[in-house]
Coordinates of C-alpha atoms in Angstrom, one line a residue:
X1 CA 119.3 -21.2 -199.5
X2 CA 118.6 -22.8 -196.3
X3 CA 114.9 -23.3 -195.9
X4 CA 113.1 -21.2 -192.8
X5 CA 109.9 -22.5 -191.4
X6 CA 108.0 -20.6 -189.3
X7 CA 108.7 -19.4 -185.9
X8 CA 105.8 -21.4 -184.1
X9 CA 108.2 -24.5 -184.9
X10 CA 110.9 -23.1 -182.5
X11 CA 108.4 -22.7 -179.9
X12 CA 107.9 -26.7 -180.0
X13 CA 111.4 -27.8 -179.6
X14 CA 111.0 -30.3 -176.6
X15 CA 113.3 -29.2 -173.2
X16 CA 116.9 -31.0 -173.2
X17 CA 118.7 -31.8 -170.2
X18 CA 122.2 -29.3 -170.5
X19 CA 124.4 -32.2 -170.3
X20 CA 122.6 -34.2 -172.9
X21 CA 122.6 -30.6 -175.1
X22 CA 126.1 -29.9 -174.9
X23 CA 127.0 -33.4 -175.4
X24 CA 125.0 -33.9 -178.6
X25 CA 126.0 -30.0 -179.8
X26 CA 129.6 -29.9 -179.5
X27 CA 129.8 -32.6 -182.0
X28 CA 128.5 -30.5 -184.9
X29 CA 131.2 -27.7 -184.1
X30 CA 134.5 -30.4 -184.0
X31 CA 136.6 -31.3 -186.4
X32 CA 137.7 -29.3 -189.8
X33 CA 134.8 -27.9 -191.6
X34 CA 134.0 -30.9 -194.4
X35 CA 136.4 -33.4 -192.9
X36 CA 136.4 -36.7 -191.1
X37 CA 135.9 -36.7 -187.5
X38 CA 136.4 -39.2 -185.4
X39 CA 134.5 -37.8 -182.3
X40 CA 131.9 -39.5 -180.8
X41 CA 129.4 -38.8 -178.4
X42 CA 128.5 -40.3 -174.8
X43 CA 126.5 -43.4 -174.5
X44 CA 122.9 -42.7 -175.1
X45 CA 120.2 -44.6 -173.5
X46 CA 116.8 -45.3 -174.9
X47 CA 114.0 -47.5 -174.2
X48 CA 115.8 -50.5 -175.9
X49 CA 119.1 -49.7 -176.9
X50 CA 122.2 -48.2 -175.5
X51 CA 124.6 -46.5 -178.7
X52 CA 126.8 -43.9 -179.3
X53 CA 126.7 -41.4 -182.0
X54 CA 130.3 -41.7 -184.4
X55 CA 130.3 -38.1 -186.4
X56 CA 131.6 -39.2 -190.3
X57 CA 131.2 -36.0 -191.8
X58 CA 131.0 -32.5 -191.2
X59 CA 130.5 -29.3 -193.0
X60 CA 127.8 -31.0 -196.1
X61 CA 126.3 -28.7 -197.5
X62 CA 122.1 -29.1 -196.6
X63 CA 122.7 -33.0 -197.5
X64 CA 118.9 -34.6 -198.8
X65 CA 120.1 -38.0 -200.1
X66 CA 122.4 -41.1 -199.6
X67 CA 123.2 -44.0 -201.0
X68 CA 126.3 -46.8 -201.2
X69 CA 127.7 -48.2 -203.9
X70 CA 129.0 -52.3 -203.6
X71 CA 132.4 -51.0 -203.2
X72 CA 132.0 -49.2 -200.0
X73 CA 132.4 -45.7 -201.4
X74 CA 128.9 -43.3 -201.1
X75 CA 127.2 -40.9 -203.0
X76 CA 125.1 -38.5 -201.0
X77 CA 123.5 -35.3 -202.7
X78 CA 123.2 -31.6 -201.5
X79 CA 120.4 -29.6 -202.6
X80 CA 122.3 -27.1 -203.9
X81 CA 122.7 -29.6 -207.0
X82 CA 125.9 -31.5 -205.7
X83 CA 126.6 -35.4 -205.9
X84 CA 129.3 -35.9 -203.7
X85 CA 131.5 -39.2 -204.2
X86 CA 132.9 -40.1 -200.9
X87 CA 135.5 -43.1 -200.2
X88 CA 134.0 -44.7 -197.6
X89 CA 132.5 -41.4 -196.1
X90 CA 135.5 -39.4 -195.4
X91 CA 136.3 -35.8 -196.4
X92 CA 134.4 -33.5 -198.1
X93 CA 134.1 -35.8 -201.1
X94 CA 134.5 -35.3 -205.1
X95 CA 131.5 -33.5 -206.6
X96 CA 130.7 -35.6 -209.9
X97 CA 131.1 -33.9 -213.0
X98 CA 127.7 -33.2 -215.3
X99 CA 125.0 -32.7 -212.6
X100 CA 121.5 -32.3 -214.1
X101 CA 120.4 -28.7 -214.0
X102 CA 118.8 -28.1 -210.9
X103 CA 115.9 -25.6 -209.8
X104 CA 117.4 -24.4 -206.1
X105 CA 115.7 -22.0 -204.8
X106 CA 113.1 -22.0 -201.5
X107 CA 112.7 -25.5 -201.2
X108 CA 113.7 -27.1 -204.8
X109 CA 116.9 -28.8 -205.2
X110 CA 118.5 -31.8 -205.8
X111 CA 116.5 -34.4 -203.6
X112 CA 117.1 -38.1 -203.6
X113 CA 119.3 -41.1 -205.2
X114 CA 119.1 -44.6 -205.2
X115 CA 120.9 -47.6 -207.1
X116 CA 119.3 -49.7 -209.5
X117 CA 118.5 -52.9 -207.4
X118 CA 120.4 -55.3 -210.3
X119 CA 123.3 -52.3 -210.5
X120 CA 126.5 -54.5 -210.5
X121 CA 124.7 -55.5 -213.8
X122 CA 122.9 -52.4 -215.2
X123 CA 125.3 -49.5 -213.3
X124 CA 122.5 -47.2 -213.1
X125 CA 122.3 -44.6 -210.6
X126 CA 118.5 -42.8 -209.9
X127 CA 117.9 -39.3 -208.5
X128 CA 115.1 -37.0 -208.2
X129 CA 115.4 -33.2 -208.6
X130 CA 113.5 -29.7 -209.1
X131 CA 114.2 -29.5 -212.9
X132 CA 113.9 -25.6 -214.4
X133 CA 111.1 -25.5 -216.8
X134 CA 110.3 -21.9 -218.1
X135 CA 109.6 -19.4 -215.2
X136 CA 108.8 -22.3 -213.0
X137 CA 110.3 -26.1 -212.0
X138 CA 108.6 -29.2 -211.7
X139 CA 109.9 -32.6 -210.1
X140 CA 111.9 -34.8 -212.2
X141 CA 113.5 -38.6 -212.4
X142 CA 116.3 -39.0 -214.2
X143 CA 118.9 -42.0 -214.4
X144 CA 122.9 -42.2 -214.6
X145 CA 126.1 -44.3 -214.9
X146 CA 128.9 -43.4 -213.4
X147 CA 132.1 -42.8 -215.0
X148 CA 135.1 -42.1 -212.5
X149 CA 134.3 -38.8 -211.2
X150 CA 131.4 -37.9 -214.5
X151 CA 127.9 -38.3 -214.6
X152 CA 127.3 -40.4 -217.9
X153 CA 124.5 -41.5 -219.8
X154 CA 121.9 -39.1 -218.7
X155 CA 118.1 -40.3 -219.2
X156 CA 115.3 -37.8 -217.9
X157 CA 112.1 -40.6 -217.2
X158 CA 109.7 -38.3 -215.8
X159 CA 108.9 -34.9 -215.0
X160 CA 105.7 -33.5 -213.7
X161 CA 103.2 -30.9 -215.3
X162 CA 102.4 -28.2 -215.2
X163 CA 105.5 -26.3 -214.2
X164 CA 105.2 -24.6 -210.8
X165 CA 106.6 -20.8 -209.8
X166 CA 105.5 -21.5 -206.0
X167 CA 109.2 -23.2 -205.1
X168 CA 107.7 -25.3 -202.4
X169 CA 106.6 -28.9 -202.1
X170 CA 108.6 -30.6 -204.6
X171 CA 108.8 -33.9 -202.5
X172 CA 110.5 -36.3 -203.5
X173 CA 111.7 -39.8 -202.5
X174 CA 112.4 -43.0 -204.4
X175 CA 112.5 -46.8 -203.8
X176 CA 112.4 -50.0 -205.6
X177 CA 110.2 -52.8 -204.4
X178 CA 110.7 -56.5 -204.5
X179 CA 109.6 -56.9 -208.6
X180 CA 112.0 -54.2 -209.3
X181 CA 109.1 -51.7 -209.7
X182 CA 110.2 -47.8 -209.1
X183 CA 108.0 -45.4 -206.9
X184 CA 108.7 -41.6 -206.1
X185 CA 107.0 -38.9 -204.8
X186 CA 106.0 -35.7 -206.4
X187 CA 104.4 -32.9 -204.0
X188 CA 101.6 -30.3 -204.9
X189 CA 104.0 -27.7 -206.0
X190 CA 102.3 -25.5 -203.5
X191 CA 98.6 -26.3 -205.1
X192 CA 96.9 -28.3 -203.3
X193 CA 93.4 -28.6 -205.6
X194 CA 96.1 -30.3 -207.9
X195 CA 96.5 -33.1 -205.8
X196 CA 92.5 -34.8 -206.1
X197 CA 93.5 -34.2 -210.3
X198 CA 94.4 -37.3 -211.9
X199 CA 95.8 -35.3 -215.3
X200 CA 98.6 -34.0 -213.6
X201 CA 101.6 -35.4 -211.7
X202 CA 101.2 -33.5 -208.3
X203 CA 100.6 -34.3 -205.0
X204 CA 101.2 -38.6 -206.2
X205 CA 103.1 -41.4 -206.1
X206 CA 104.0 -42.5 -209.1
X207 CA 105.0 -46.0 -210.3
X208 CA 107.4 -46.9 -213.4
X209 CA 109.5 -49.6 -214.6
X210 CA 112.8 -48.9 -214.2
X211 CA 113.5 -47.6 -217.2
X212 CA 110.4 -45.2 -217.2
X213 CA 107.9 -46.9 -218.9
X214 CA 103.9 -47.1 -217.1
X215 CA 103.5 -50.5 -216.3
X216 CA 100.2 -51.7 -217.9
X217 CA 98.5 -52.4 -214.3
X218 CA 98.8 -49.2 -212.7
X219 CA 95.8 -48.5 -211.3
X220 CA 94.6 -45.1 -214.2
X221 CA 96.3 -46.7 -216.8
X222 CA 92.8 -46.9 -218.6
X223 CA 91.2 -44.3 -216.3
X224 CA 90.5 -41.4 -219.5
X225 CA 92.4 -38.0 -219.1
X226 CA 94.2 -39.6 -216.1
X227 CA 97.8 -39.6 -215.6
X228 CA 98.9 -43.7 -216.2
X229 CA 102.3 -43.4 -213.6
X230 CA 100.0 -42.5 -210.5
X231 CA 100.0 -45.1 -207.9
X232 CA 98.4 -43.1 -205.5
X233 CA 97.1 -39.8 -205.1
X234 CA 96.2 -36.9 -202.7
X235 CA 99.1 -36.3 -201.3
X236 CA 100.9 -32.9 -199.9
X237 CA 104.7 -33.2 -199.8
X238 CA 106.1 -37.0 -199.1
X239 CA 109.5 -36.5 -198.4
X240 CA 109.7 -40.1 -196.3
X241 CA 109.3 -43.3 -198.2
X242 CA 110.4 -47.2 -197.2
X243 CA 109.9 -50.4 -198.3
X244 CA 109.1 -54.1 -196.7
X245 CA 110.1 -56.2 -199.0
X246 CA 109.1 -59.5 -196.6
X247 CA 105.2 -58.2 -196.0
X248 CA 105.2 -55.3 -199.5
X249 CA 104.2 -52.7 -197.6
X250 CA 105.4 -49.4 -198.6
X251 CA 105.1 -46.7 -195.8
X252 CA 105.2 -42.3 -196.9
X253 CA 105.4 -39.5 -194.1
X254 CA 104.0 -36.4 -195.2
X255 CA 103.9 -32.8 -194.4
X256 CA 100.3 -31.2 -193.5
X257 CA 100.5 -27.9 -192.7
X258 CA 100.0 -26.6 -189.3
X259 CA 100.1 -30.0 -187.6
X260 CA 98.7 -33.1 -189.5
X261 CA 101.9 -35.0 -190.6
X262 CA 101.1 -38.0 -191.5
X263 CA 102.4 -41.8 -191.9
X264 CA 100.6 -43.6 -194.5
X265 CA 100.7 -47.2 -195.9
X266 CA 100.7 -46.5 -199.6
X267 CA 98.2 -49.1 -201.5
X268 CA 97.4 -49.0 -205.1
X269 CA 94.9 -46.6 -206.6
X270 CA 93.6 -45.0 -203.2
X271 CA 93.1 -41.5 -202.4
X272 CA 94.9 -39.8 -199.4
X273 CA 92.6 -37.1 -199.1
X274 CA 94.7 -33.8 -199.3
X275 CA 93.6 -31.3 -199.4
X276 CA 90.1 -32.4 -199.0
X277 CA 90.5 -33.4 -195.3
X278 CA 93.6 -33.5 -192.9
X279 CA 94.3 -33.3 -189.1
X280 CA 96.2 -29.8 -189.7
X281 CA 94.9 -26.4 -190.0
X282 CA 96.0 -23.7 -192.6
X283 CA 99.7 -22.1 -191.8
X284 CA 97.6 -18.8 -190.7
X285 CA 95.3 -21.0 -188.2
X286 CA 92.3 -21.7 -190.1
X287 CA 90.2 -24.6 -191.2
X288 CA 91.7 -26.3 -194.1
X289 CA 89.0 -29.3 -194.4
X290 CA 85.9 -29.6 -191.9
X291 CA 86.5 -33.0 -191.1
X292 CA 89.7 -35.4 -191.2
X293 CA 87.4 -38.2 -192.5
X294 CA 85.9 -38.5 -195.8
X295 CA 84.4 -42.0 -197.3
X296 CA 86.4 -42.9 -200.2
X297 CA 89.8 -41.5 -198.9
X298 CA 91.9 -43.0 -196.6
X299 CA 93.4 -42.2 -193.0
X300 CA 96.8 -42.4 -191.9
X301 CA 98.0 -45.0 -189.5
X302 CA 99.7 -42.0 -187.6
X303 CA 99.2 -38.3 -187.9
X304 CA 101.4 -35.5 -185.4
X305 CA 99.8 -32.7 -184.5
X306 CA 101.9 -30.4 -183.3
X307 CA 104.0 -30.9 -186.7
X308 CA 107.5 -32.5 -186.8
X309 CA 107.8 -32.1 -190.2
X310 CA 109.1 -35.7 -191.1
X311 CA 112.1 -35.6 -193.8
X312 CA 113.6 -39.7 -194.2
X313 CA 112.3 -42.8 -193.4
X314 CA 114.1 -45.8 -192.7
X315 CA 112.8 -49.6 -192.2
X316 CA 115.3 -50.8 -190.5
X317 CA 116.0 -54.7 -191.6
X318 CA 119.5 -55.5 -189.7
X319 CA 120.1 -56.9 -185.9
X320 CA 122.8 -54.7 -184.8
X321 CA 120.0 -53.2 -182.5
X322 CA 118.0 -55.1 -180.2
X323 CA 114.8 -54.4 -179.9
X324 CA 114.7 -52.2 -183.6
X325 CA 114.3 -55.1 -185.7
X326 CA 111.1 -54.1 -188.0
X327 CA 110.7 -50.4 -186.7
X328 CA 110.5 -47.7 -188.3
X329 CA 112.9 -44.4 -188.1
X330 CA 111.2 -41.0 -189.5
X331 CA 113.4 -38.0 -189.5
X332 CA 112.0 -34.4 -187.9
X333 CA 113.0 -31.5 -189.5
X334 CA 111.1 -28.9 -187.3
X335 CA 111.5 -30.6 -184.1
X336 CA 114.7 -31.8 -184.7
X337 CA 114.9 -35.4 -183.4
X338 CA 114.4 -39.0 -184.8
X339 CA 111.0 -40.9 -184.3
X340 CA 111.5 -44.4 -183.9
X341 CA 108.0 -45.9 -184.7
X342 CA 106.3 -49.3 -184.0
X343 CA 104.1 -51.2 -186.2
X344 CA 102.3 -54.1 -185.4
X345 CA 100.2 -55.7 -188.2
X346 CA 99.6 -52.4 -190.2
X347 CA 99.2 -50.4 -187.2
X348 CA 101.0 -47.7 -184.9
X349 CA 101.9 -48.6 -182.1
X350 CA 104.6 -46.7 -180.1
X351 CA 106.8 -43.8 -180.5
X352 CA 110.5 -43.1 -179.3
X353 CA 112.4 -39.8 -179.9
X354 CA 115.9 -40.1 -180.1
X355 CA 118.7 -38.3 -181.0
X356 CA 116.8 -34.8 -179.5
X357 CA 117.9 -31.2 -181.0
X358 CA 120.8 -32.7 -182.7
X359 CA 119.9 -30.6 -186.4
X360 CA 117.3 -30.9 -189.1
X361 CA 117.1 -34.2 -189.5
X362 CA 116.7 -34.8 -193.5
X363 CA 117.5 -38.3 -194.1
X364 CA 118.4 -41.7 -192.2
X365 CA 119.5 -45.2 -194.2
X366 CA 120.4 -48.6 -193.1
X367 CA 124.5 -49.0 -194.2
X368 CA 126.3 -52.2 -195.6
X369 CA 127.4 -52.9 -192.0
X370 CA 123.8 -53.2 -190.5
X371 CA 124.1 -49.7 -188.8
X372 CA 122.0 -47.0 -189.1
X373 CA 123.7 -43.9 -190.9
X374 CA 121.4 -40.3 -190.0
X375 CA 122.1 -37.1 -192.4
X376 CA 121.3 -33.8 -190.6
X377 CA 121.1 -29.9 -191.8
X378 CA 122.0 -27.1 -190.2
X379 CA 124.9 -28.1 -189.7
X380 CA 125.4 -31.1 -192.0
X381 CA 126.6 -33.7 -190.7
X382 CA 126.8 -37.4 -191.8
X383 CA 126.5 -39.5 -188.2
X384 CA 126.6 -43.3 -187.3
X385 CA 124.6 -44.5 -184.8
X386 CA 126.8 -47.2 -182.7
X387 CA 125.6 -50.4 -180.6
X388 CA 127.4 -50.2 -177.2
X389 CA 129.0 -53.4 -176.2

């Protein structure tokens, strides 16, 4: 089930020149449905950078997640439950044996995946997915090893409660940082009061070691009737998360409702303030919180009003781009594009959108070769974004 946002979001699609248009669109409509392409687009200019846009893949099926392993080959997952084994991302891919059961329905699936950061010692393999629980799904982390083409060694570490029947706002993204500490998302299922509640997974971040266990100085750890994983709390839906390992800063984008996406530097124990106050208003126009600033909650370092609905977030950490080094790249589901963000010391300080009308954007990672890979829905396509000489 492809997910439909309202029609306001069509109304804010920004006005493309028609050779930049058909350029950028006939890419998504060559080249056998699920096979490798080896099209590329025209040069594309930005403020920094000249590249061209290689199209890997074609025909994936609403793609959320990628990750490589050390021998070149990728796994990237589909919402629709798939983990899809491709050699050195070409053709549609081997779907791995033993999936976990997956919620899909509205806008629960099969989410993200990342490696272990030790994995050519441990092997394991980390994804986050809606996870059926009774009449209802909650967010889940679960670990693997991979076995040829199986799924092996299955070990659910978290799932949130309570269950949810909304279907929406399941999050979720993962990283590791530096001490080999795991953080993921979880959204508010769709309930936003649950979000400010401390006994229940929703609407956090939530901190583990790797193999599940709350470390001992999380920040509610001895907080009574709290929740010990939360690292952070009063969120909506994070579906953007990234790391920087040199400074530890970990950066989230997250949906607000009608406008009010937000970037956020993510710092231990605070409160993000949804649904308590937030730039956006409710889907239907009216006032979700009567003020954006509240003492005791924090403020993003960016919010976009109208909404983009960001989906990925990439730090980029090669030098294959001039000028990109240390930015930060935050995919656009509803406007269909790729922010390319400055930071300087903590704070926002530019935008750039590239890649205009080119899909749904849904994720964007940083490849063995220094390049920056972008994943895109409707239609799904798998695209490398290529210095020019």
């Amino acid at each position: 089930m492809i997910i439909q946002y309202p029609k306001r979001f069509a109304d804010m699609l920004p006005l493309l020149s028609g050779a930049l248009v058909v350029g950028l669109l006939s890419l998504a409509c060559n080249g056998t449905n699920g096979s490798r392409s080896h099209r590329t687009s025209a040069p594309v200019t930005t403020e920094t950078v000249t590249f061209r846009m290689d199209t890997i893949n074609t025909g994936l099926n609403q793609p959320w997640g990628m990750v490589w392993l050390p021998d070149g080959r990728m796994l990237v997952t589909e919402r629709e439950g798939a983990i899809l084994l491709l050699e050195r991302g070409a053709g549609t891919g081997r779907r791995l044996e033993g999936s976990p059961e997956t919620y899909v329905g509205s806008q629960g699936g099969l989410m993200d995946i990342q490696l272990h950061p030790r994995y050519t010692e441990t092997g394991w393999i980390y994804v986050t997915y809606a996870m059926p629980d009774g009449e209802g799904a909650g967010t889940a982390l679960m670990r693997f090893k991979l076995q040829g083409n199986r799924i092996a060694d299955q070990e659910l570490l978290y799932r949130t409660a309570p269950p949810s029947t909304s279907g929406i706002h399941f999050g979720s993204r993962l990283v590791f940082d530096r001490e080999g500490y795991l953080y993921f998302s979880a959204g508010d299922h769709g309930t936003r009061e649950d979000a400010q509640d401390l006994a229940n997974g929703l609407g956090k971040i939530h901190r583990l070691h790797d193999d599940g266990r709350i470390p001992a100085d999380n920040p509610f750890v001895n907080h009574p009737g709290a929740n010990g994983s939360i690292w952070s709390y009063g969120h909506g839906n994070i579906q953007g998360m990234a790391y920087d390992a040199v400074n530890d800063i970990l950066y989230a984008t997250e949906h607000g409702a009608r406008g009010g996406d937000e970037l956020n530097i993510i710092e231990k124990g605070k409160n993000y303030g949804w649904p308590v106050i937030t730039y956006g208003l409710d889907d239907d126009g009216t006032v979700i919180s009567e003020s954006p600033e509240q003492e005791g909650m924090e403020q993003p370092i960016h919010y976009w009003t109208p909404a983009i609905a960001p989906c990925g977030l990439l730090l980029y950490t090669g030098s294959k781009y001039a000028g990109w080094e240390g930015n930060l790249f935050a995919g656009a589901l509803a406007q269909r594009h790729v922010a390319r963000i400055v930071v300087v010391n903590r704070r926002y300080r530019h935008e750039e959108k590239l890649l205009l009308d080119i899909g749904r954007i849904r994720q964007l990672a940083q490849g063995p070769d220094g390049l920056i890979y972008v994943l895109t829905e409707d239609p799904g396509m798998l695209l490398r974004l290529v210095p020019s000489a």
